[in-house]
Structures are given as C-alpha cells and as structure tokens.
PDB file of C-alpha atoms in Angstrom:
ATOM      1  CA  UNK C   1     -37.860   6.445 -77.079  1.00  0.00           C
ATOM      2  CA  UNK C   2     -37.822   8.109 -73.667  1.00  0.00           C
ATOM      3  CA  UNK C   3     -37.581   6.204 -70.386  1.00  0.00           C
ATOM      4  CA  UNK C   4     -40.364   8.377 -68.961  1.00  0.00           C
ATOM      5  CA  UNK C   5     -43.637   8.503 -70.894  1.00  0.00           C
ATOM      6  CA  UNK C   6     -45.579  11.718 -71.360  1.00  0.00           C
ATOM      7  CA  UNK C   7     -48.550  12.443 -73.638  1.00  0.00           C
ATOM      8  CA  UNK C   8     -47.358  14.294 -76.749  1.00  0.00           C
ATOM      9  CA  UNK C   9     -49.937  17.023 -76.299  1.00  0.00           C
ATOM     10  CA  UNK C  10     -52.664  18.369 -74.044  1.00  0.00           C
ATOM     11  CA  UNK C  11     -55.011  21.284 -74.478  1.00  0.00           C
ATOM     12  CA  UNK C  12     -57.549  23.296 -72.529  1.00  0.00           C
ATOM     13  CA  UNK C  13     -59.274  26.653 -72.603  1.00  0.00           C
ATOM     14  CA  UNK C  14     -58.031  29.763 -70.828  1.00  0.00           C
ATOM     15  CA  UNK C  15     -58.907  29.737 -67.147  1.00  0.00           C
ATOM     16  CA  UNK C  16     -59.308  25.980 -67.072  1.00  0.00           C
ATOM     17  CA  UNK C  17     -57.128  23.319 -65.441  1.00  0.00           C
ATOM     18  CA  UNK C  18     -54.901  20.782 -67.164  1.00  0.00           C
ATOM     19  CA  UNK C  19     -52.762  17.903 -65.975  1.00  0.00           C
ATOM     20  CA  UNK C  20     -49.685  16.385 -67.594  1.00  0.00           C
ATOM     21  CA  UNK C  21     -48.795  12.824 -66.701  1.00  0.00           C
ATOM     22  CA  UNK C  22     -45.334  11.260 -66.506  1.00  0.00           C
ATOM     23  CA  UNK C  23     -45.140   7.476 -66.296  1.00  0.00           C
ATOM     24  CA  UNK C  24     -42.000   5.674 -65.213  1.00  0.00           C
ATOM     25  CA  UNK C  25     -40.970   2.549 -63.345  1.00  0.00           C
ATOM     26  CA  UNK C  26     -39.728   1.117 -60.072  1.00  0.00           C
ATOM     27  CA  UNK C  27     -36.159   2.163 -60.899  1.00  0.00           C
ATOM     28  CA  UNK C  28     -36.883   5.831 -61.438  1.00  0.00           C
ATOM     29  CA  UNK C  29     -40.039   7.683 -60.374  1.00  0.00           C
ATOM     30  CA  UNK C  30     -41.006   5.191 -57.658  1.00  0.00           C
ATOM     31  CA  UNK C  31     -37.807   5.715 -55.665  1.00  0.00           C
ATOM     32  CA  UNK C  32     -36.369   9.082 -56.726  1.00  0.00           C
ATOM     33  CA  UNK C  33     -37.462  12.707 -56.791  1.00  0.00           C
ATOM     34  CA  UNK C  34     -39.270  14.137 -59.817  1.00  0.00           C
ATOM     35  CA  UNK C  35     -38.804  17.598 -61.325  1.00  0.00           C
ATOM     36  CA  UNK C  36     -40.764  19.445 -64.002  1.00  0.00           C
ATOM     37  CA  UNK C  37     -39.604  22.012 -66.564  1.00  0.00           C
ATOM     38  CA  UNK C  38     -41.345  24.524 -68.810  1.00  0.00           C
ATOM     39  CA  UNK C  39     -39.785  25.333 -72.172  1.00  0.00           C
ATOM     40  CA  UNK C  40     -41.328  28.315 -73.927  1.00  0.00           C
ATOM     41  CA  UNK C  41     -40.741  28.444 -77.703  1.00  0.00           C
ATOM     42  CA  UNK C  42     -37.133  29.247 -78.550  1.00  0.00           C
ATOM     43  CA  UNK C  43     -35.970  29.446 -74.946  1.00  0.00           C
ATOM     44  CA  UNK C  44     -34.142  27.296 -72.414  1.00  0.00           C
ATOM     45  CA  UNK C  45     -36.098  25.066 -70.048  1.00  0.00           C
ATOM     46  CA  UNK C  46     -37.095  26.563 -66.695  1.00  0.00           C
ATOM     47  CA  UNK C  47     -37.584  24.678 -63.440  1.00  0.00           C
ATOM     48  CA  UNK C  48     -41.224  24.595 -62.324  1.00  0.00           C
ATOM     49  CA  UNK C  49     -41.307  21.835 -59.707  1.00  0.00           C
ATOM     50  CA  UNK C  50     -38.583  19.979 -57.824  1.00  0.00           C
ATOM     51  CA  UNK C  51     -38.623  17.244 -55.171  1.00  0.00           C
ATOM     52  CA  UNK C  52     -41.979  15.998 -56.524  1.00  0.00           C
ATOM     53  CA  UNK C  53     -44.066  18.934 -55.347  1.00  0.00           C
ATOM     54  CA  UNK C  54     -41.887  21.909 -54.391  1.00  0.00           C
ATOM     55  CA  UNK C  55     -42.058  25.201 -56.268  1.00  0.00           C
ATOM     56  CA  UNK C  56     -38.958  27.365 -56.642  1.00  0.00           C
ATOM     57  CA  UNK C  57     -39.204  30.976 -55.613  1.00  0.00           C
ATOM     58  CA  UNK C  58     -41.118  32.969 -58.206  1.00  0.00           C
ATOM     59  CA  UNK C  59     -43.182  30.089 -59.596  1.00  0.00           C
ATOM     60  CA  UNK C  60     -46.887  30.816 -59.072  1.00  0.00           C
ATOM     61  CA  UNK C  61     -49.027  28.398 -57.100  1.00  0.00           C
ATOM     62  CA  UNK C  62     -51.051  27.725 -60.250  1.00  0.00           C
ATOM     63  CA  UNK C  63     -48.382  25.092 -60.889  1.00  0.00           C
ATOM     64  CA  UNK C  64     -48.359  21.963 -58.728  1.00  0.00           C
ATOM     65  CA  UNK C  65     -46.715  18.561 -58.722  1.00  0.00           C
ATOM     66  CA  UNK C  66     -47.599  15.190 -57.274  1.00  0.00           C
ATOM     67  CA  UNK C  67     -46.297  11.645 -57.349  1.00  0.00           C
ATOM     68  CA  UNK C  68     -47.861   8.271 -56.741  1.00  0.00           C
ATOM     69  CA  UNK C  69     -46.068   4.993 -57.266  1.00  0.00           C
ATOM     70  CA  UNK C  70     -44.413   4.978 -60.685  1.00  0.00           C
ATOM     71  CA  UNK C  71     -46.209   8.064 -61.997  1.00  0.00           C
ATOM     72  CA  UNK C  72     -46.028  11.801 -61.494  1.00  0.00           C
ATOM     73  CA  UNK C  73     -48.386  14.580 -62.482  1.00  0.00           C
ATOM     74  CA  UNK C  74     -48.002  18.270 -63.200  1.00  0.00           C
ATOM     75  CA  UNK C  75     -51.116  20.370 -62.663  1.00  0.00           C
ATOM     76  CA  UNK C  76     -51.712  23.850 -64.034  1.00  0.00           C
ATOM     77  CA  UNK C  77     -54.780  25.858 -63.007  1.00  0.00           C
ATOM     78  CA  UNK C  78     -56.081  29.166 -64.303  1.00  0.00           C
ATOM     79  CA  UNK C  79     -54.550  28.543 -67.729  1.00  0.00           C
ATOM     80  CA  UNK C  80     -53.147  31.535 -69.574  1.00  0.00           C
ATOM     81  CA  UNK C  81     -52.058  31.868 -73.195  1.00  0.00           C
ATOM     82  CA  UNK C  82     -48.559  32.487 -71.846  1.00  0.00           C
ATOM     83  CA  UNK C  83     -48.523  28.921 -70.483  1.00  0.00           C
ATOM     84  CA  UNK C  84     -48.313  27.520 -74.025  1.00  0.00           C
ATOM     85  CA  UNK C  85     -45.033  25.628 -73.952  1.00  0.00           C
ATOM     86  CA  UNK C  86     -43.429  22.214 -73.848  1.00  0.00           C
ATOM     87  CA  UNK C  87     -43.343  20.569 -70.424  1.00  0.00           C
ATOM     88  CA  UNK C  88     -40.804  17.924 -69.402  1.00  0.00           C
ATOM     89  CA  UNK C  89     -40.551  15.643 -66.387  1.00  0.00           C
ATOM     90  CA  UNK C  90     -37.207  14.372 -65.141  1.00  0.00           C
ATOM     91  CA  UNK C  91     -35.788  12.082 -62.499  1.00  0.00           C
ATOM     92  CA  UNK C  92     -32.822   9.825 -61.745  1.00  0.00           C
ATOM     93  CA  UNK C  93     -32.925   6.227 -62.916  1.00  0.00           C
ATOM     94  CA  UNK C  94     -31.130   4.010 -60.423  1.00  0.00           C
ATOM     95  CA  UNK C  95     -30.741   1.128 -62.885  1.00  0.00           C
ATOM     96  CA  UNK C  96     -29.384   3.249 -65.724  1.00  0.00           C
ATOM     97  CA  UNK C  97     -27.376   5.512 -63.351  1.00  0.00           C
ATOM     98  CA  UNK C  98     -28.288   8.744 -65.049  1.00  0.00           C
ATOM     99  CA  UNK C  99     -30.951  11.443 -65.222  1.00  0.00           C
ATOM    100  CA  UNK C 100     -33.833  10.576 -67.521  1.00  0.00           C
ATOM    101  CA  UNK C 101     -36.429  12.889 -69.029  1.00  0.00           C
ATOM    102  CA  UNK C 102     -39.841  12.406 -70.524  1.00  0.00           C
ATOM    103  CA  UNK C 103     -40.337  13.078 -74.214  1.00  0.00           C
ATOM    104  CA  UNK C 104     -42.160  16.330 -73.487  1.00  0.00           C
ATOM    105  CA  UNK C 105     -45.787  17.448 -73.665  1.00  0.00           C
ATOM    106  CA  UNK C 106     -46.911  20.376 -75.765  1.00  0.00           C
ATOM    107  CA  UNK C 107     -49.585  22.435 -74.025  1.00  0.00           C
ATOM    108  CA  UNK C 108     -52.011  24.368 -76.186  1.00  0.00           C
ATOM    109  CA  UNK C 109     -54.291  26.927 -74.586  1.00  0.00           C
ATOM    110  CA  UNK C 110     -57.248  27.101 -76.943  1.00  0.00           C
TER     111      UNK C 110
ATOM    112  CA  UNK Z   1     -28.618  35.981 -59.012  1.00  0.00           C
ATOM    113  CA  UNK Z   2     -26.863  33.016 -60.545  1.00  0.00           C
ATOM    114  CA  UNK Z   3     -26.436  33.154 -64.307  1.00  0.00           C
ATOM    115  CA  UNK Z   4     -24.843  30.681 -66.697  1.00  0.00           C
ATOM    116  CA  UNK Z   5     -23.639  31.273 -70.237  1.00  0.00           C
ATOM    117  CA  UNK Z   6     -22.428  28.657 -72.687  1.00  0.00           C
ATOM    118  CA  UNK Z   7     -19.747  29.393 -75.248  1.00  0.00           C
ATOM    119  CA  UNK Z   8     -18.078  27.417 -77.994  1.00  0.00           C
ATOM    120  CA  UNK Z   9     -17.974  26.786 -81.730  1.00  0.00           C
ATOM    121  CA  UNK Z  10     -21.278  26.393 -83.519  1.00  0.00           C
ATOM    122  CA  UNK Z  11     -19.864  23.998 -86.109  1.00  0.00           C
ATOM    123  CA  UNK Z  12     -17.711  20.919 -85.552  1.00  0.00           C
ATOM    124  CA  UNK Z  13     -16.509  18.429 -88.152  1.00  0.00           C
ATOM    125  CA  UNK Z  14     -17.317  14.721 -87.805  1.00  0.00           C
ATOM    126  CA  UNK Z  15     -14.724  12.726 -85.820  1.00  0.00           C
ATOM    127  CA  UNK Z  16     -13.398  15.882 -84.153  1.00  0.00           C
ATOM    128  CA  UNK Z  17     -13.819  17.050 -80.545  1.00  0.00           C
ATOM    129  CA  UNK Z  18     -16.618  19.325 -79.388  1.00  0.00           C
ATOM    130  CA  UNK Z  19     -15.471  21.709 -76.664  1.00  0.00           C
ATOM    131  CA  UNK Z  20     -17.862  23.959 -74.743  1.00  0.00           C
ATOM    132  CA  UNK Z  21     -17.437  26.212 -71.735  1.00  0.00           C
ATOM    133  CA  UNK Z  22     -20.025  27.376 -69.216  1.00  0.00           C
ATOM    134  CA  UNK Z  23     -19.265  30.687 -67.519  1.00  0.00           C
ATOM    135  CA  UNK Z  24     -20.970  31.116 -64.146  1.00  0.00           C
ATOM    136  CA  UNK Z  25     -21.682  34.509 -62.611  1.00  0.00           C
ATOM    137  CA  UNK Z  26     -23.315  35.429 -59.323  1.00  0.00           C
ATOM    138  CA  UNK Z  27     -22.058  32.334 -57.510  1.00  0.00           C
ATOM    139  CA  UNK Z  28     -18.653  30.736 -56.936  1.00  0.00           C
ATOM    140  CA  UNK Z  29     -18.678  27.183 -58.300  1.00  0.00           C
ATOM    141  CA  UNK Z  30     -16.076  26.240 -55.702  1.00  0.00           C
ATOM    142  CA  UNK Z  31     -18.636  27.020 -52.985  1.00  0.00           C
ATOM    143  CA  UNK Z  32     -20.701  23.931 -53.655  1.00  0.00           C
ATOM    144  CA  UNK Z  33     -23.382  22.453 -55.888  1.00  0.00           C
ATOM    145  CA  UNK Z  34     -23.183  20.147 -58.810  1.00  0.00           C
ATOM    146  CA  UNK Z  35     -22.839  21.636 -62.314  1.00  0.00           C
ATOM    147  CA  UNK Z  36     -24.223  19.858 -65.349  1.00  0.00           C
ATOM    148  CA  UNK Z  37     -24.717  19.674 -69.101  1.00  0.00           C
ATOM    149  CA  UNK Z  38     -27.920  18.762 -70.964  1.00  0.00           C
ATOM    150  CA  UNK Z  39     -28.525  18.692 -74.707  1.00  0.00           C
ATOM    151  CA  UNK Z  40     -31.557  18.845 -76.981  1.00  0.00           C
ATOM    152  CA  UNK Z  41     -31.370  17.596 -80.586  1.00  0.00           C
ATOM    153  CA  UNK Z  42     -33.419  19.613 -83.097  1.00  0.00           C
ATOM    154  CA  UNK Z  43     -37.134  19.081 -82.539  1.00  0.00           C
ATOM    155  CA  UNK Z  44     -36.523  16.493 -79.839  1.00  0.00           C
ATOM    156  CA  UNK Z  45     -36.487  16.149 -76.073  1.00  0.00           C
ATOM    157  CA  UNK Z  46     -33.837  16.629 -73.403  1.00  0.00           C
ATOM    158  CA  UNK Z  47     -30.852  14.343 -72.811  1.00  0.00           C
ATOM    159  CA  UNK Z  48     -28.660  14.497 -69.708  1.00  0.00           C
ATOM    160  CA  UNK Z  49     -24.963  14.505 -70.573  1.00  0.00           C
ATOM    161  CA  UNK Z  50     -23.313  14.609 -67.167  1.00  0.00           C
ATOM    162  CA  UNK Z  51     -22.044  16.829 -64.399  1.00  0.00           C
ATOM    163  CA  UNK Z  52     -19.289  17.680 -61.971  1.00  0.00           C
ATOM    164  CA  UNK Z  53     -19.143  18.530 -58.279  1.00  0.00           C
ATOM    165  CA  UNK Z  54     -17.218  21.480 -56.878  1.00  0.00           C
ATOM    166  CA  UNK Z  55     -14.677  18.953 -55.592  1.00  0.00           C
ATOM    167  CA  UNK Z  56     -14.167  17.548 -59.088  1.00  0.00           C
ATOM    168  CA  UNK Z  57     -16.176  14.315 -58.838  1.00  0.00           C
ATOM    169  CA  UNK Z  58     -18.084  13.530 -62.041  1.00  0.00           C
ATOM    170  CA  UNK Z  59     -21.248  11.735 -63.105  1.00  0.00           C
ATOM    171  CA  UNK Z  60     -21.586  10.867 -66.803  1.00  0.00           C
ATOM    172  CA  UNK Z  61     -24.380   9.469 -68.944  1.00  0.00           C
ATOM    173  CA  UNK Z  62     -23.155   5.898 -69.554  1.00  0.00           C
ATOM    174  CA  UNK Z  63     -24.024   6.163 -73.245  1.00  0.00           C
ATOM    175  CA  UNK Z  64     -21.552   9.055 -73.640  1.00  0.00           C
ATOM    176  CA  UNK Z  65     -18.983   8.183 -70.988  1.00  0.00           C
ATOM    177  CA  UNK Z  66     -16.350   6.753 -73.325  1.00  0.00           C
ATOM    178  CA  UNK Z  67     -16.213  10.032 -75.309  1.00  0.00           C
ATOM    179  CA  UNK Z  68     -16.865  12.538 -72.547  1.00  0.00           C
ATOM    180  CA  UNK Z  69     -14.848  14.704 -70.176  1.00  0.00           C
ATOM    181  CA  UNK Z  70     -16.335  17.356 -67.914  1.00  0.00           C
ATOM    182  CA  UNK Z  71     -13.951  19.474 -65.904  1.00  0.00           C
ATOM    183  CA  UNK Z  72     -13.775  22.498 -63.654  1.00  0.00           C
ATOM    184  CA  UNK Z  73     -11.763  25.345 -65.095  1.00  0.00           C
ATOM    185  CA  UNK Z  74     -10.279  28.462 -63.582  1.00  0.00           C
ATOM    186  CA  UNK Z  75     -12.197  31.735 -63.547  1.00  0.00           C
ATOM    187  CA  UNK Z  76     -15.489  30.242 -62.291  1.00  0.00           C
ATOM    188  CA  UNK Z  77     -16.305  28.095 -65.289  1.00  0.00           C
ATOM    189  CA  UNK Z  78     -16.623  24.453 -66.223  1.00  0.00           C
ATOM    190  CA  UNK Z  79     -16.269  22.744 -69.539  1.00  0.00           C
ATOM    191  CA  UNK Z  80     -17.351  19.804 -71.671  1.00  0.00           C
ATOM    192  CA  UNK Z  81     -15.325  17.869 -74.218  1.00  0.00           C
ATOM    193  CA  UNK Z  82     -17.063  15.307 -76.416  1.00  0.00           C
ATOM    194  CA  UNK Z  83     -14.726  13.361 -78.667  1.00  0.00           C
ATOM    195  CA  UNK Z  84     -15.299  11.645 -82.021  1.00  0.00           C
ATOM    196  CA  UNK Z  85     -18.530  13.481 -82.723  1.00  0.00           C
ATOM    197  CA  UNK Z  86     -21.068  12.442 -85.350  1.00  0.00           C
ATOM    198  CA  UNK Z  87     -24.194  14.027 -86.778  1.00  0.00           C
ATOM    199  CA  UNK Z  88     -26.119  12.467 -83.881  1.00  0.00           C
ATOM    200  CA  UNK Z  89     -24.355  14.917 -81.559  1.00  0.00           C
ATOM    201  CA  UNK Z  90     -25.971  17.890 -83.299  1.00  0.00           C
ATOM    202  CA  UNK Z  91     -28.040  19.650 -80.627  1.00  0.00           C
ATOM    203  CA  UNK Z  92     -28.527  22.714 -78.499  1.00  0.00           C
ATOM    204  CA  UNK Z  93     -26.238  22.286 -75.493  1.00  0.00           C
ATOM    205  CA  UNK Z  94     -27.271  23.726 -72.131  1.00  0.00           C
ATOM    206  CA  UNK Z  95     -25.347  24.080 -68.895  1.00  0.00           C
ATOM    207  CA  UNK Z  96     -27.142  24.271 -65.567  1.00  0.00           C
ATOM    208  CA  UNK Z  97     -26.639  24.256 -61.830  1.00  0.00           C
ATOM    209  CA  UNK Z  98     -27.828  20.981 -60.352  1.00  0.00           C
ATOM    210  CA  UNK Z  99     -29.738  20.939 -57.094  1.00  0.00           C
ATOM    211  CA  UNK Z 100     -30.339  17.961 -54.860  1.00  0.00           C
ATOM    212  CA  UNK Z 101     -27.747  15.404 -53.834  1.00  0.00           C
ATOM    213  CA  UNK Z 102     -25.838  12.292 -54.855  1.00  0.00           C
ATOM    214  CA  UNK Z 103     -24.923   9.290 -52.751  1.00  0.00           C
ATOM    215  CA  UNK Z 104     -22.404   6.866 -54.133  1.00  0.00           C
ATOM    216  CA  UNK Z 105     -23.196   6.171 -57.771  1.00  0.00           C
ATOM    217  CA  UNK Z 106     -26.754   7.459 -57.547  1.00  0.00           C
ATOM    218  CA  UNK Z 107     -28.224  10.953 -57.518  1.00  0.00           C
ATOM    219  CA  UNK Z 108     -31.772  10.389 -56.282  1.00  0.00           C
ATOM    220  CA  UNK Z 109     -32.493  14.087 -56.111  1.00  0.00           C
ATOM    221  CA  UNK Z 110     -31.324  15.920 -59.235  1.00  0.00           C
ATOM    222  CA  UNK Z 111     -32.915  19.020 -60.653  1.00  0.00           C
ATOM    223  CA  UNK Z 112     -31.607  21.766 -62.921  1.00  0.00           C
ATOM    224  CA  UNK Z 113     -31.882  25.418 -61.955  1.00  0.00           C
ATOM    225  CA  UNK Z 114     -30.957  27.811 -63.398  1.00  0.00           C
ATOM    226  CA  UNK Z 115     -30.124  26.997 -67.028  1.00  0.00           C
ATOM    227  CA  UNK Z 116     -27.943  28.820 -69.495  1.00  0.00           C
ATOM    228  CA  UNK Z 117     -29.559  30.115 -72.664  1.00  0.00           C
ATOM    229  CA  UNK Z 118     -28.114  27.242 -74.688  1.00  0.00           C
ATOM    230  CA  UNK Z 119     -25.691  27.127 -77.589  1.00  0.00           C
ATOM    231  CA  UNK Z 120     -26.473  25.324 -80.874  1.00  0.00           C
ATOM    232  CA  UNK Z 121     -23.846  22.931 -82.169  1.00  0.00           C
ATOM    233  CA  UNK Z 122     -23.940  21.382 -85.634  1.00  0.00           C
ATOM    234  CA  UNK Z 123     -21.726  18.455 -86.577  1.00  0.00           C
ATOM    235  CA  UNK Z 124     -21.095  18.616 -90.303  1.00  0.00           C
ATOM    236  CA  UNK Z 125     -18.229  18.597 -92.759  1.00  0.00           C
TER     237      UNK Z 125
END
C-alpha cells in the first residue's frame, strides 16, 4: 500500500481535460515539493512536473500541477491518445526519511 | 544532453548480491547533483531505493538500508549493490539524476530527471 494515494484509473475523451489527484499527509505533501511522472507502456518514467507546478523544458503547457494542503493535482488539457499512460506523484516523507510515490493512475483516452 | 544507462545481470540467485551500474554520459557526475536508483516490481508502482551525492554522501530507503550500498565509481558511473536478495527484489531497476536539494537527513525537494531506460532483474534459482 502506497504512502500517497492516487485513483487507480481516470478516463476522458480526446480534447477534454482530466485531473489526477494525489493525497498524502502532513509529513509529506504538506511540507515538501511534489513531482509528477508519465510512464508510457513499456518505457521508463518521464518527469512532467517538479516543485509542485514547474514544467521541465519540452513539456507542453497542457500539463499542469498544483498543491493544496496534503493533496496535489495533475491536470492535463487537450487530451490526446498519446497521453494514455500511467501517472505517478512523488515527494519526500519527512517522517519516513525517504522518497515516496503514489500507486499510479492509468489514464485512458476514450 | 544527459543520458543514463543501467547495466548488470538479468538473473540473480536468492541470497546472493545484486550488482548494477549506471553509466552517465553528457554530464560529469563529479560536477554536482544527486544520483539515484528507483525500482518497479512487475505490474506495480515505483519504489525509491536510494542515492548518492557527487561528494559521496548517501541517502538510503530505510527498508533496504541494511542490505544496500550505493557508490560512485570511476569513469563517470555509479553503482548499486543489494545483498541477500529474495524474490521480492525482482523488479525493473532504474537509475536517474536527482534534482532539488537535501538538508541534513531530509530531501524536501527531490525529483528524478532524466531516467535510464531500466534493466529488468529476476531473483530466481
């Protein structure tokens, strides 16, 4: 069971918007930075968002991140079939003294 | 462009030591940053293993610490040794550059970019 809680799956139609939630606690999300990763089938994870809401160079602005209290959210607008992937949130847990990840959310673009 | 590539045996026997190397190109690991390992069991999520700073300081997942050594090697690479492996250590192992910072025993800003392609390791007799 993961320290961070994500919905197992989300879905939406092409062109629509979807959000992926990541719920944590006062020892992780509330006080540390959150990052988000996209894992396309059969490939390594790729950084989408770091420092809660920053996009690395080359990541389109269709992807956004936010944080409030003990929860974080990844938003994806203008959905494309190529966005079908597993999405993971991650952060440091100051009580456990290590990086923790969510269990992952599978995005289906209908 | 920074690239990472894992290498090591794909099959390890139970109770033996798993040894992996991450070869870094496009950036000198002695120039800074934190370098880490993450694994993903089949069909499951990500688990942070640990990492090492360019100066040699290490941060380990407490659940693996007693079996784990991460070290900086020559020729711009770093390595992982996991002792006394069991079937539960079967996973795809990734290396990555770690952005952000650590302060004391905490690393409040830790993110992984870029990642290696991953290497599958099976623990079986």
